[in-house]
CSV table of C-alpha atoms in Angstrom, one decimal:
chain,number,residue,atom,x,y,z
A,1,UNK,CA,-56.9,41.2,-31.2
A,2,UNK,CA,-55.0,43.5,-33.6
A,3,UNK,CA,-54.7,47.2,-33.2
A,4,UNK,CA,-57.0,48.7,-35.4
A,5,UNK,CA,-54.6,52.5,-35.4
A,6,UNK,CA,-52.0,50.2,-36.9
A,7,UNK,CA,-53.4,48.3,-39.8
A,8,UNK,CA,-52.3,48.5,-43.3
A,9,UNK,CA,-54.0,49.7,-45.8
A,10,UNK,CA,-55.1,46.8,-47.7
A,11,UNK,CA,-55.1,47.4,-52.1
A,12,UNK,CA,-58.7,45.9,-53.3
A,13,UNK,CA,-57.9,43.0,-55.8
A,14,UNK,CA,-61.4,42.5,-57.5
A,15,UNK,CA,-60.4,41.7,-60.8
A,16,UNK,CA,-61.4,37.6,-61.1
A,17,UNK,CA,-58.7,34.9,-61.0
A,18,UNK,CA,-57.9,33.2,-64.4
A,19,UNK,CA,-60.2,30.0,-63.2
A,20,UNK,CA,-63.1,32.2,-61.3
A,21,UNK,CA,-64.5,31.5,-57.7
A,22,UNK,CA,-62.7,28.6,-56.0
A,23,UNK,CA,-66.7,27.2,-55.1
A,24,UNK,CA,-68.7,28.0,-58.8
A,25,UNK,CA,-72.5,28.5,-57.4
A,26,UNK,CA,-75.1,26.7,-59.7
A,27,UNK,CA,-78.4,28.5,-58.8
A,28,UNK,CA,-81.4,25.9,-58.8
A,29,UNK,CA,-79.2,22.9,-58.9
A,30,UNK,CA,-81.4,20.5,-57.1
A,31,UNK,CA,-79.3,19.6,-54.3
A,32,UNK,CA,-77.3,22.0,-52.0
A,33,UNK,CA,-74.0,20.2,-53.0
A,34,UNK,CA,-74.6,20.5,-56.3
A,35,UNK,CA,-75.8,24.3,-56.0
A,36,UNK,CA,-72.6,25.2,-53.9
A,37,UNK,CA,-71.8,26.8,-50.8
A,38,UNK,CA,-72.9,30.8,-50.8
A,39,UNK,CA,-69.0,32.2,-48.9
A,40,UNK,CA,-69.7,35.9,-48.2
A,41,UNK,CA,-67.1,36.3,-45.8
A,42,UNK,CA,-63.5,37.3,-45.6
A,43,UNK,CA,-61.7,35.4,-43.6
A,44,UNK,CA,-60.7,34.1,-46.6
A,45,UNK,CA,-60.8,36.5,-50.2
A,46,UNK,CA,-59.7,33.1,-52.7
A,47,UNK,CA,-62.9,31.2,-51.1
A,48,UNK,CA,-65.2,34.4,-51.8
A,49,UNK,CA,-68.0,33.3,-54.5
A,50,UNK,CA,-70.6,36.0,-53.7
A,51,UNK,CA,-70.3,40.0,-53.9
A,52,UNK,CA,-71.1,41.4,-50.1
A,53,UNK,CA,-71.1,40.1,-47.3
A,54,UNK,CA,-73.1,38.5,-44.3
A,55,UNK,CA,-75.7,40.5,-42.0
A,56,UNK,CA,-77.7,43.0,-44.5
A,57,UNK,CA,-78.0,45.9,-43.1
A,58,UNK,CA,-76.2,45.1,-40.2
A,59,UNK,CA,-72.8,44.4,-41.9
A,60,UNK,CA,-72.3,48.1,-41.4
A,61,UNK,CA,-72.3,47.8,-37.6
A,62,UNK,CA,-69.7,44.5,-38.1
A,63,UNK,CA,-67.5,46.4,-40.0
A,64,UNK,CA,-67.9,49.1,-37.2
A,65,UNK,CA,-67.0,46.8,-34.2
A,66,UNK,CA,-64.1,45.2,-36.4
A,67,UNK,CA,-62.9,48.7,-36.8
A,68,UNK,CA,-63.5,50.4,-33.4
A,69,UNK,CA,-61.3,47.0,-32.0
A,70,UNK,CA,-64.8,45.0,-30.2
A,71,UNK,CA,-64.7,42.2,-33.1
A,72,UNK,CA,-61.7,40.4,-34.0
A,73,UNK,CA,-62.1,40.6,-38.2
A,74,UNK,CA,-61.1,37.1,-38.3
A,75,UNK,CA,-63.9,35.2,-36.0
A,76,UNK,CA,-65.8,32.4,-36.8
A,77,UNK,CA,-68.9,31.8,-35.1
A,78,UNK,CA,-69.1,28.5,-33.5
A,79,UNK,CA,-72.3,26.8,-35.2
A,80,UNK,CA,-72.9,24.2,-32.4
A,81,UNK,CA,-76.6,23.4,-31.5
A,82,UNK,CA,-77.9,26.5,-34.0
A,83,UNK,CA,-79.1,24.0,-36.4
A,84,UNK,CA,-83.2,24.6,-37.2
A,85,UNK,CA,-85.5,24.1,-34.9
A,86,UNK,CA,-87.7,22.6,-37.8
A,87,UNK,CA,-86.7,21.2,-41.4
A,88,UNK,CA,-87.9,23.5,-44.1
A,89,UNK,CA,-88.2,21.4,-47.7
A,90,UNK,CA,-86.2,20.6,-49.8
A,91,UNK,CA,-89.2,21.5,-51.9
A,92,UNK,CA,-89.5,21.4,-55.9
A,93,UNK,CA,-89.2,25.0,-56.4
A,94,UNK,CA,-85.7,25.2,-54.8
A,95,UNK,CA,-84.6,23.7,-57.9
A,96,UNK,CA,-86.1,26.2,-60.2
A,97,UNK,CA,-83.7,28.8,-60.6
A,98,UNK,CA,-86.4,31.5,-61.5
A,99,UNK,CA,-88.7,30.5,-58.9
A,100,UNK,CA,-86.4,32.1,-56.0
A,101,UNK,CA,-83.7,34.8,-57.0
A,102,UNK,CA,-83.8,36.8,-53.6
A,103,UNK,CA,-83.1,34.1,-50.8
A,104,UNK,CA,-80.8,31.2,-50.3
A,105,UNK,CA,-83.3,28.4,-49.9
A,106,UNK,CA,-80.7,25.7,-48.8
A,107,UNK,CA,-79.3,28.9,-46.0
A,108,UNK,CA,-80.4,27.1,-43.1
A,109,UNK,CA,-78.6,23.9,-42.9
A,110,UNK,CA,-75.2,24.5,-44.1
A,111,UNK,CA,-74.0,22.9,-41.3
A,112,UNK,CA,-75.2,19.6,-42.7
A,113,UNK,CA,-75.3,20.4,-46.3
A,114,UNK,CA,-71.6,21.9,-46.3
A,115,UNK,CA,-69.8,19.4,-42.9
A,116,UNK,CA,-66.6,18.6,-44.9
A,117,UNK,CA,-66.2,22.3,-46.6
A,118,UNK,CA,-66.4,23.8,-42.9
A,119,UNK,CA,-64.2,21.0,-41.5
A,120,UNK,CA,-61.4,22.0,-44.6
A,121,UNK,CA,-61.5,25.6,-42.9
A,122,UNK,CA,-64.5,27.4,-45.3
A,123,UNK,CA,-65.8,29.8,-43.7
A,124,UNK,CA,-69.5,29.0,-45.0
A,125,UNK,CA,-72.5,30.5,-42.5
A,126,UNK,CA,-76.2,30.1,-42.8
A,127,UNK,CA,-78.3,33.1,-44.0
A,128,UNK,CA,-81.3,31.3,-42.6
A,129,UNK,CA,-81.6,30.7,-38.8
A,130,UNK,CA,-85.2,28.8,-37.5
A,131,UNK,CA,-86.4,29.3,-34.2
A,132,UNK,CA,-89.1,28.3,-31.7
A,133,UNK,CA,-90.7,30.8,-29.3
A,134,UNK,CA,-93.9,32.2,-28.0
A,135,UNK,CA,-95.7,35.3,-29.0
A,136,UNK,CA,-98.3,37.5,-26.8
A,137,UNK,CA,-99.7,40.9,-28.0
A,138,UNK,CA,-102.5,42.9,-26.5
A,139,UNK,CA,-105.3,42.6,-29.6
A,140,UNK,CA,-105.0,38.8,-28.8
A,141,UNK,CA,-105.9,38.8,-25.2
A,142,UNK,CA,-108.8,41.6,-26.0
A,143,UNK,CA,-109.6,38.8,-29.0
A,144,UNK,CA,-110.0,35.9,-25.7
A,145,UNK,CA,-111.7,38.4,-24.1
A,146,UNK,CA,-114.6,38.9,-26.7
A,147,UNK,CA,-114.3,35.4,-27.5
A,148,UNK,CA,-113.0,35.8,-31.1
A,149,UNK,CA,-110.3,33.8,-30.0
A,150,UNK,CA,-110.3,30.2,-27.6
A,151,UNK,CA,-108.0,29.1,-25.6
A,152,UNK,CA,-107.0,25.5,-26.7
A,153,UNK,CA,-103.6,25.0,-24.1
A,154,UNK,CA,-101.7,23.6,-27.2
A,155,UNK,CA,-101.3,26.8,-29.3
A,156,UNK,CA,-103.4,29.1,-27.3
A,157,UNK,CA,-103.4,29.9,-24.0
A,158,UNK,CA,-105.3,31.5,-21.7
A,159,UNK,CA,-103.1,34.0,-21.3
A,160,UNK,CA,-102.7,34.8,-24.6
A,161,UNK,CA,-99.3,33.2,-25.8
A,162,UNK,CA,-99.1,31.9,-29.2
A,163,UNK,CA,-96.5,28.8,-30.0
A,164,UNK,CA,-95.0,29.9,-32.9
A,165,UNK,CA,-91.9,28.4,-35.0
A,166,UNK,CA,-90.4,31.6,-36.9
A,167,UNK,CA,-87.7,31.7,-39.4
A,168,UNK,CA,-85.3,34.8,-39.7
A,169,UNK,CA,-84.1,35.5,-43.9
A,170,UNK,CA,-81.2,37.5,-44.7
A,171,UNK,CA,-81.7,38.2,-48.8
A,172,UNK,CA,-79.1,36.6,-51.3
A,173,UNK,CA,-79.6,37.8,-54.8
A,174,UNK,CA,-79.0,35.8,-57.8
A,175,UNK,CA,-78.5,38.5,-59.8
A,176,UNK,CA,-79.2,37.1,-63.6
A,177,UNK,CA,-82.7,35.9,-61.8
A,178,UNK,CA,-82.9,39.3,-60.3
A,179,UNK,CA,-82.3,41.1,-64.2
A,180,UNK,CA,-85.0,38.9,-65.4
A,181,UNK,CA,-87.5,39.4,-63.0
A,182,UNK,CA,-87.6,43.0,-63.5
A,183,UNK,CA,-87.0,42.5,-67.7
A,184,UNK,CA,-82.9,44.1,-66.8
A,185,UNK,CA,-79.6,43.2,-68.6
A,186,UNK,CA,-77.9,42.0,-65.8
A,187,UNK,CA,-75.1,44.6,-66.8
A,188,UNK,CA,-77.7,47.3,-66.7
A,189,UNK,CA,-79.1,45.5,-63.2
A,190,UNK,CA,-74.8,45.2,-62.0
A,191,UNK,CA,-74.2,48.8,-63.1
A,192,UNK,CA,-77.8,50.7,-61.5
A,193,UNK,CA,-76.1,48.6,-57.7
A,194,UNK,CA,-72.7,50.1,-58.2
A,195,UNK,CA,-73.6,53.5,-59.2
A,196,UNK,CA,-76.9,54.2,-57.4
A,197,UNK,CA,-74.8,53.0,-54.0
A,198,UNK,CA,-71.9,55.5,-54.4
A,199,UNK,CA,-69.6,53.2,-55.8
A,200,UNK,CA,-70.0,50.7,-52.5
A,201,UNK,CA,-69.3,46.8,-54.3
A,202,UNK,CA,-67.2,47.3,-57.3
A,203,UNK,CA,-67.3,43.6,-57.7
A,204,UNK,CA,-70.4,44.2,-59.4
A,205,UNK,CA,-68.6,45.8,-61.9
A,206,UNK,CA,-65.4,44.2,-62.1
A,207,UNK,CA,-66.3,40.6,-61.0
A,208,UNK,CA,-68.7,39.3,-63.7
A,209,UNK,CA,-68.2,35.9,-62.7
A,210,UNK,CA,-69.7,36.4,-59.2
A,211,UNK,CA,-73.6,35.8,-60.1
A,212,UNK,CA,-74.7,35.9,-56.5
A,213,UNK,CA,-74.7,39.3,-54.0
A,214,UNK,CA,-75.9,39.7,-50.5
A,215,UNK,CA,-77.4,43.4,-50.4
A,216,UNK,CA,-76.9,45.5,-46.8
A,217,UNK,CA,-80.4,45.6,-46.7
A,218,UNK,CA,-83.1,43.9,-44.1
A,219,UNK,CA,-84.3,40.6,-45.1
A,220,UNK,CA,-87.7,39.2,-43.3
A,221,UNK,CA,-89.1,36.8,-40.6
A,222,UNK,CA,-91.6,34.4,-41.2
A,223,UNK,CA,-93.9,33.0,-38.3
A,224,UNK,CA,-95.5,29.6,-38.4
A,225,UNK,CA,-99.0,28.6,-37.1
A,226,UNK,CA,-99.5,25.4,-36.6
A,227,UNK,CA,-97.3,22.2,-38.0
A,228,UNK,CA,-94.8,23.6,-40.2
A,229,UNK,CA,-94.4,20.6,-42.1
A,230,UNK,CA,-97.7,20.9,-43.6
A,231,UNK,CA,-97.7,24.4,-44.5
A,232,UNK,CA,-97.0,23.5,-48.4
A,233,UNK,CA,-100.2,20.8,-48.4
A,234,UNK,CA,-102.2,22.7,-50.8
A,235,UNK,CA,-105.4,20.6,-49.1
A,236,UNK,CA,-104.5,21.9,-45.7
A,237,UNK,CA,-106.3,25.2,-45.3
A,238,UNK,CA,-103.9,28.0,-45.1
A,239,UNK,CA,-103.6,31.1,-43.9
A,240,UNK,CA,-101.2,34.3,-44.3
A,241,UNK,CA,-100.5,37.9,-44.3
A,242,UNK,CA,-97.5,39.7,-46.0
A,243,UNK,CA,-96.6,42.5,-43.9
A,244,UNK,CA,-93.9,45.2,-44.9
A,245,UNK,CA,-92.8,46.8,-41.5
A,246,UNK,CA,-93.9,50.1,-39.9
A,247,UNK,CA,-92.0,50.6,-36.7
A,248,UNK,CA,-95.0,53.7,-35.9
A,249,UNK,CA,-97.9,51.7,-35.8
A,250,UNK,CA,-96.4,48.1,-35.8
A,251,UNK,CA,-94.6,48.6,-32.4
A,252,UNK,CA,-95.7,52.2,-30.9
A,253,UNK,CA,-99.3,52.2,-32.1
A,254,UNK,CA,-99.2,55.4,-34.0
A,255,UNK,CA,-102.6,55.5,-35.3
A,256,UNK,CA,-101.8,57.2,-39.1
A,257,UNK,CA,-102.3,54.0,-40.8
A,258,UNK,CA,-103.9,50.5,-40.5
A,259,UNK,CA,-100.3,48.8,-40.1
A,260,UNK,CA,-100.5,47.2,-36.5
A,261,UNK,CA,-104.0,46.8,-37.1
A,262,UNK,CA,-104.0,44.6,-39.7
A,263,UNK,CA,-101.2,43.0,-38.8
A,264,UNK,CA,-102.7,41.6,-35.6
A,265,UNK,CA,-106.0,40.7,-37.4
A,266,UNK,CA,-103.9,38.7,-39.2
A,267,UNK,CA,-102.3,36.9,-37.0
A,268,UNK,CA,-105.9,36.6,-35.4
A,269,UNK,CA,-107.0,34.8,-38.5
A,270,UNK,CA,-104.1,32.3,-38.7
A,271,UNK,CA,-104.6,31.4,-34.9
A,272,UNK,CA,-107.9,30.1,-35.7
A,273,UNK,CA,-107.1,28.9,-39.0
A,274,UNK,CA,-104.6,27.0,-37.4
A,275,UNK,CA,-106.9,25.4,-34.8
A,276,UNK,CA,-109.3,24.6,-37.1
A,277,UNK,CA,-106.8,22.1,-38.2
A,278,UNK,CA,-104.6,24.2,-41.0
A,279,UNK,CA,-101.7,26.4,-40.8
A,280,UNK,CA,-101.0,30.0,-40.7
A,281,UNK,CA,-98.3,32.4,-41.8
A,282,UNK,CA,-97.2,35.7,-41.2
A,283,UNK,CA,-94.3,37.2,-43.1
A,284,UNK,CA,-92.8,40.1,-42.1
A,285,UNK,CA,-90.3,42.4,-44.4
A,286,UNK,CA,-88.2,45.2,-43.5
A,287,UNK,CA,-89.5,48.0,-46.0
A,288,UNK,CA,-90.1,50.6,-43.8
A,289,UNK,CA,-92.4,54.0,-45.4
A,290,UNK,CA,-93.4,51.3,-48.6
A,291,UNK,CA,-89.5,50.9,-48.6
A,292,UNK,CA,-88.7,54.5,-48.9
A,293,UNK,CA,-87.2,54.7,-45.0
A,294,UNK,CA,-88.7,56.1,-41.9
A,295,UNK,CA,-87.6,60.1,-42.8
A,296,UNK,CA,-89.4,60.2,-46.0
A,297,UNK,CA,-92.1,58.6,-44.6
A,298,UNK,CA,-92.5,61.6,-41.4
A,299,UNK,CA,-91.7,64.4,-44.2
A,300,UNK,CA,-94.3,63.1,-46.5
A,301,UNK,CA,-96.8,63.1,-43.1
A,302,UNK,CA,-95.4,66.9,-41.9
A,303,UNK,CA,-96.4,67.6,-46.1
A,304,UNK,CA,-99.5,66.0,-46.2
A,305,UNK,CA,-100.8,67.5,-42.5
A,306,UNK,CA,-99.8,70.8,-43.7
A,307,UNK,CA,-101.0,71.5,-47.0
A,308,UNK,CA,-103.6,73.6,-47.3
A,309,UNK,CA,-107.3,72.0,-46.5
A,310,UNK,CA,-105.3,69.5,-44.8
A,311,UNK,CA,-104.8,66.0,-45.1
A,312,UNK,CA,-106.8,64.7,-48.2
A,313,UNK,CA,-107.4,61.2,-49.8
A,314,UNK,CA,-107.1,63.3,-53.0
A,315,UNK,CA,-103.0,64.0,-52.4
A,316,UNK,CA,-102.3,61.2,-50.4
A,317,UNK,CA,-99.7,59.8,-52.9
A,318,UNK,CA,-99.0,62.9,-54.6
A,319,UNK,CA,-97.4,64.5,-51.2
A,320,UNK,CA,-95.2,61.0,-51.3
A,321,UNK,CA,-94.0,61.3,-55.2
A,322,UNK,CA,-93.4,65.1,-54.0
A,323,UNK,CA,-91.2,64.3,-51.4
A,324,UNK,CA,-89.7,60.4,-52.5
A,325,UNK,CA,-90.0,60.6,-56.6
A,326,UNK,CA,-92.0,57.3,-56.4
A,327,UNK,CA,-95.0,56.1,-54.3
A,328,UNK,CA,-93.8,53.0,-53.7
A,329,UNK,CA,-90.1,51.1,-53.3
A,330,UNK,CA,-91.4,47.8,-52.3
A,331,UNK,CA,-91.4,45.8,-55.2
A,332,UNK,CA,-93.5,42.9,-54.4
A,333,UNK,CA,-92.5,41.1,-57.5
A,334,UNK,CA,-89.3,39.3,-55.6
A,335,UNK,CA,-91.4,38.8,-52.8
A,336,UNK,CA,-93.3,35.8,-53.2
A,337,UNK,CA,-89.6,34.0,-53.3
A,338,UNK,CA,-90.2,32.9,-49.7
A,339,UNK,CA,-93.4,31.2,-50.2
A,340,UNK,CA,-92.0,29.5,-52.9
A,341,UNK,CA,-89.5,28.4,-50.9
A,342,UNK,CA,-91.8,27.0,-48.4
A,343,UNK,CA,-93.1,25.2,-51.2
A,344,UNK,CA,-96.4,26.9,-50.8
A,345,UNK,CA,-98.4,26.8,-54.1
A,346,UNK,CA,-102.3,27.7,-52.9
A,347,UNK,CA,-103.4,30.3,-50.3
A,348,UNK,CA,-106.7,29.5,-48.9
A,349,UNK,CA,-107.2,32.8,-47.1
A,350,UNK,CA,-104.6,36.0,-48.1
A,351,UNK,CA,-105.1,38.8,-45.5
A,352,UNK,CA,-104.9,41.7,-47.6
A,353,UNK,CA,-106.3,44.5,-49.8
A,354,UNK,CA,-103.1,45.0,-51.7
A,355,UNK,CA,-103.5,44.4,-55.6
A,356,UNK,CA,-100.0,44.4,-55.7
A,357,UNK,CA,-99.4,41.4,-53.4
A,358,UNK,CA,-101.9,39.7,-54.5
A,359,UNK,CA,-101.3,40.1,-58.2
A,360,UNK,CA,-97.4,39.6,-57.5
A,361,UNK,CA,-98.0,35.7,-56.2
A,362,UNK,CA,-100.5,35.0,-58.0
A,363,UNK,CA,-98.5,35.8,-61.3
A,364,UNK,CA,-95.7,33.7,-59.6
A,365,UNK,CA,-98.1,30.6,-60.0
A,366,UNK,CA,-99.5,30.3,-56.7
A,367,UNK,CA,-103.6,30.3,-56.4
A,368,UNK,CA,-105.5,32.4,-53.9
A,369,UNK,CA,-109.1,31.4,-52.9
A,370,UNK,CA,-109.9,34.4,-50.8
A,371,UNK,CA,-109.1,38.0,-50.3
A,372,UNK,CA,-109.7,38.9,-46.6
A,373,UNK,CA,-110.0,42.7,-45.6
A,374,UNK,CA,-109.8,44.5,-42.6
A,375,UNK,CA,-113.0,44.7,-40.7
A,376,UNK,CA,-114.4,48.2,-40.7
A,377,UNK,CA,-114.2,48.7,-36.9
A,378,UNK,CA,-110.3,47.9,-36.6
A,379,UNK,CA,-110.0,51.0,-39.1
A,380,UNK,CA,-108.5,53.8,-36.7
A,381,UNK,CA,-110.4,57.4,-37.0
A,382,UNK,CA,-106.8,58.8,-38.2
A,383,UNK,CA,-105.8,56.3,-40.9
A,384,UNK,CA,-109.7,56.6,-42.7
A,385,UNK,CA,-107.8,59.0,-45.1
A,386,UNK,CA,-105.4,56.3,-45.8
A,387,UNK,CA,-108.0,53.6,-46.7
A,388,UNK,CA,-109.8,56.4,-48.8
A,389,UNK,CA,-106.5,57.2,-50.8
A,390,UNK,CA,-106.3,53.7,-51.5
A,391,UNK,CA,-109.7,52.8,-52.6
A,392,UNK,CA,-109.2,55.8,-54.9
A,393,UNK,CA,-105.5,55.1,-56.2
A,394,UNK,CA,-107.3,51.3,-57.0
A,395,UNK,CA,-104.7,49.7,-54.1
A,396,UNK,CA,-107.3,47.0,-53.9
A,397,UNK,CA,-109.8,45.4,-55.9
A,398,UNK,CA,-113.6,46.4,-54.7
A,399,UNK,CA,-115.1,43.0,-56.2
A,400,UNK,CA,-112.8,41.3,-53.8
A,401,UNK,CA,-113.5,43.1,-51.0
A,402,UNK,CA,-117.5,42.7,-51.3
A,403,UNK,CA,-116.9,38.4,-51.6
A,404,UNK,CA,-115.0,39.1,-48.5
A,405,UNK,CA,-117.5,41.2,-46.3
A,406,UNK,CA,-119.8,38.1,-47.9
A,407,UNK,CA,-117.7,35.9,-46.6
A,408,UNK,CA,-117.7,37.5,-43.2
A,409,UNK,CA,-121.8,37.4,-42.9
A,410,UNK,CA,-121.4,33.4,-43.4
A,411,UNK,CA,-119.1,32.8,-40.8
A,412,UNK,CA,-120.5,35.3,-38.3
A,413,UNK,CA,-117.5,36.9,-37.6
A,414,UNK,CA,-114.1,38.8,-39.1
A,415,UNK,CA,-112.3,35.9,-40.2
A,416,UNK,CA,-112.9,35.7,-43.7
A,417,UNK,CA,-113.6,39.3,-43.9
């Protein structure tokens, strides 16, 4: 392993070669052949066809072990038996190049898709990885308990573990799809990166001919319920929650919001969807505080706990503009790329009160039949200002909600709530 106290310094070549990448990417060709190989990394600069690299937000922590001398800068991971646990498509959308600008749909199998490339020496790696596992959390084995939830020894147990396939995304931006979806220039799109990131990938700049950019942010995990290979049969009932991460409630509990909450109810609901004989979904995205980070998020509480009368429906958002500029960084418009590429085109029960989910895959051209709430009694004492801020802000729609509590009374329970 090299010395890291005695490297070079290495002079940046970003300007583009007279005939542009050595591997041209063709975004919704309809084969991964034909699309080309996404090469992010830099074992090789001439193979480079991407701006960025592997990781997301972790690539900072790489570059960190490369330079404290723990990570040989030149490795190559060994692929062997990482291929996916279950085959994912190819599905139609794939090969619509507006349908999914954020993700790498063919990121899973490069191993297959890309043999001879990695057998030349391209250093190509997946930006996909699928899994099998089990999950257990509390709310479930207090849901056996009550007898919301029955133990059927296939994907239930008695003790409460789940059988769940999950698949883990690392975002890949094609960046003209990217411009459009958010009615940019892709100049104006290239030049908001480089600047608003302190000058981080020049190549956004200085490379033109490099469409494609893997952002050192998180990407998502998806969990499966069910048989994954029915998840896109639009007459197999499904069921899914959208879930943008909060480390407070999600994993320690705190009881501020409805976060962990909802999130298990959801993954309540797509149990017994699933055993009902359809599928369930759970997506989870790193976009922590509405994607304005964990600090903002504990000022904006210290603000809004502090103001005078206390903490009020009324100034809910208004403390966050205070504090962030903007009440929300999420953007749900790129997010329905990863039902799309699960080839998922109807929703039989969404589990949320978000307008702006909903309204963001629905606009994408996928149907939703029903709306499902949170029940009332899963609400914690603490977060009721949260739920009253967003019935006033218009967060969700009440017409929904009512067909929902409706829906609730027919089935006897929370499910369609």
């Amino acid at each position: 392993m090299r010395d890291p106290k005695n490297v070079e310094p290495i002079r940046l070549t970003s300007h583009p070669s007279e005939d542009g990448p050595a591997f041209p990417i063709k975004w919704g060709a309809a084969t991964a052949r034909e699309r080309g190989p996404i090469v992010a990394t830099l074992t090789d600069p001439a193979h480079r066809n991407v701006v960025g690299t592997h990781s997301g937000s972790y690539s900072i922590y790489r570059a960190l072990a490369v330079a404290a001398g723990s990570l040989d800068g030149g490795h190559r991971p060994d692929l062997t038996n990482t291929a996916p646990a279950e085959r994912i498509g190819p599905h139609p959308q794939w090969k619509d190049a507006k349908r999914i600008v954020s993700m790498d749909p063919w990121g899973a199998d490069v191993g297959q898709d890309f043999a001879d490339q990695l057998r030349d020496g391209v250093d190509i790696r997946p930006t996909i990885a699928i899994t099998k596992a089990h999950i257990n959390m509390p709310e479930l084995r207090e849901a056996i308990a009550k007898g919301r939830l029955v133990p059927d020894g296939k994907l239930l147990t008695a003790a409460g573990d789940v059988v769940v396939t999950k698949a883990a995304v690392e975002p890949v931006w094609w960046l003209p799809g990217i411009a459009e979806r958010f009615g940019l220039t892709e100049p104006a799109l290239r030049r908001a990166l480089f600047e608003n990131t302190g000058g981080m990938f020049p190549e956004l700049i200085t490379r033109p001919d490099l469409d494609a950019f893997l952002p050192p942010i998180g990407g998502f995990t998806a969990y499966f319920f069910g048989d994954v290979a029915r998840l896109h049969d639009p007459s197999v009932p499904l069921a899914c929650r959208v879930h943008d991460e909060c480390n407070g409630s999600d994993v320690f509990g705190s009881d501020i919001c409805t976060c962990r909450p909802y999130l298990t109810h959801g993954i309540e609901v797509c149990i017994e969807n699933a055993q009902r004989g359809g599928t369930g979904l759970i997506v989870y995205s790193r976009k922590e505080g509405r994607a304005l980070g964990e600090v903002t998020k504990f000022l904006v509480y210290n603000a809004r706990k502090r103001q005078e009368g206390g903490d009020s429906a009324a100034t809910y958002f208004h403390r966050t503009e205070c504090v962030a500029g903007v009440q929300d960084m999420r953007f749900q418009e790129l997010m329905p790329d990863v039902l799309h590429w699960l080839g998922i085109t109807h929703i039989d029960q969404f589990v949320s009160m978000s307008d702006m989910k909903h309204d963001a895959i629905t606009k994408s051209g996928i149907t939703i039949k029903h709306r499902v709430p949170i029940p009332a009694e899963l609400i914690p004492e603490d977060a009721k200002v949260e739920m009253e801020a967003k019935k006033a802000a218009g967060y969700f729609t009440p017409e929904e909600i009512k067909s929902g509590d409706e829906l609730r009374a027919v089935k006897g329970r929370g499910l369609d709530a």
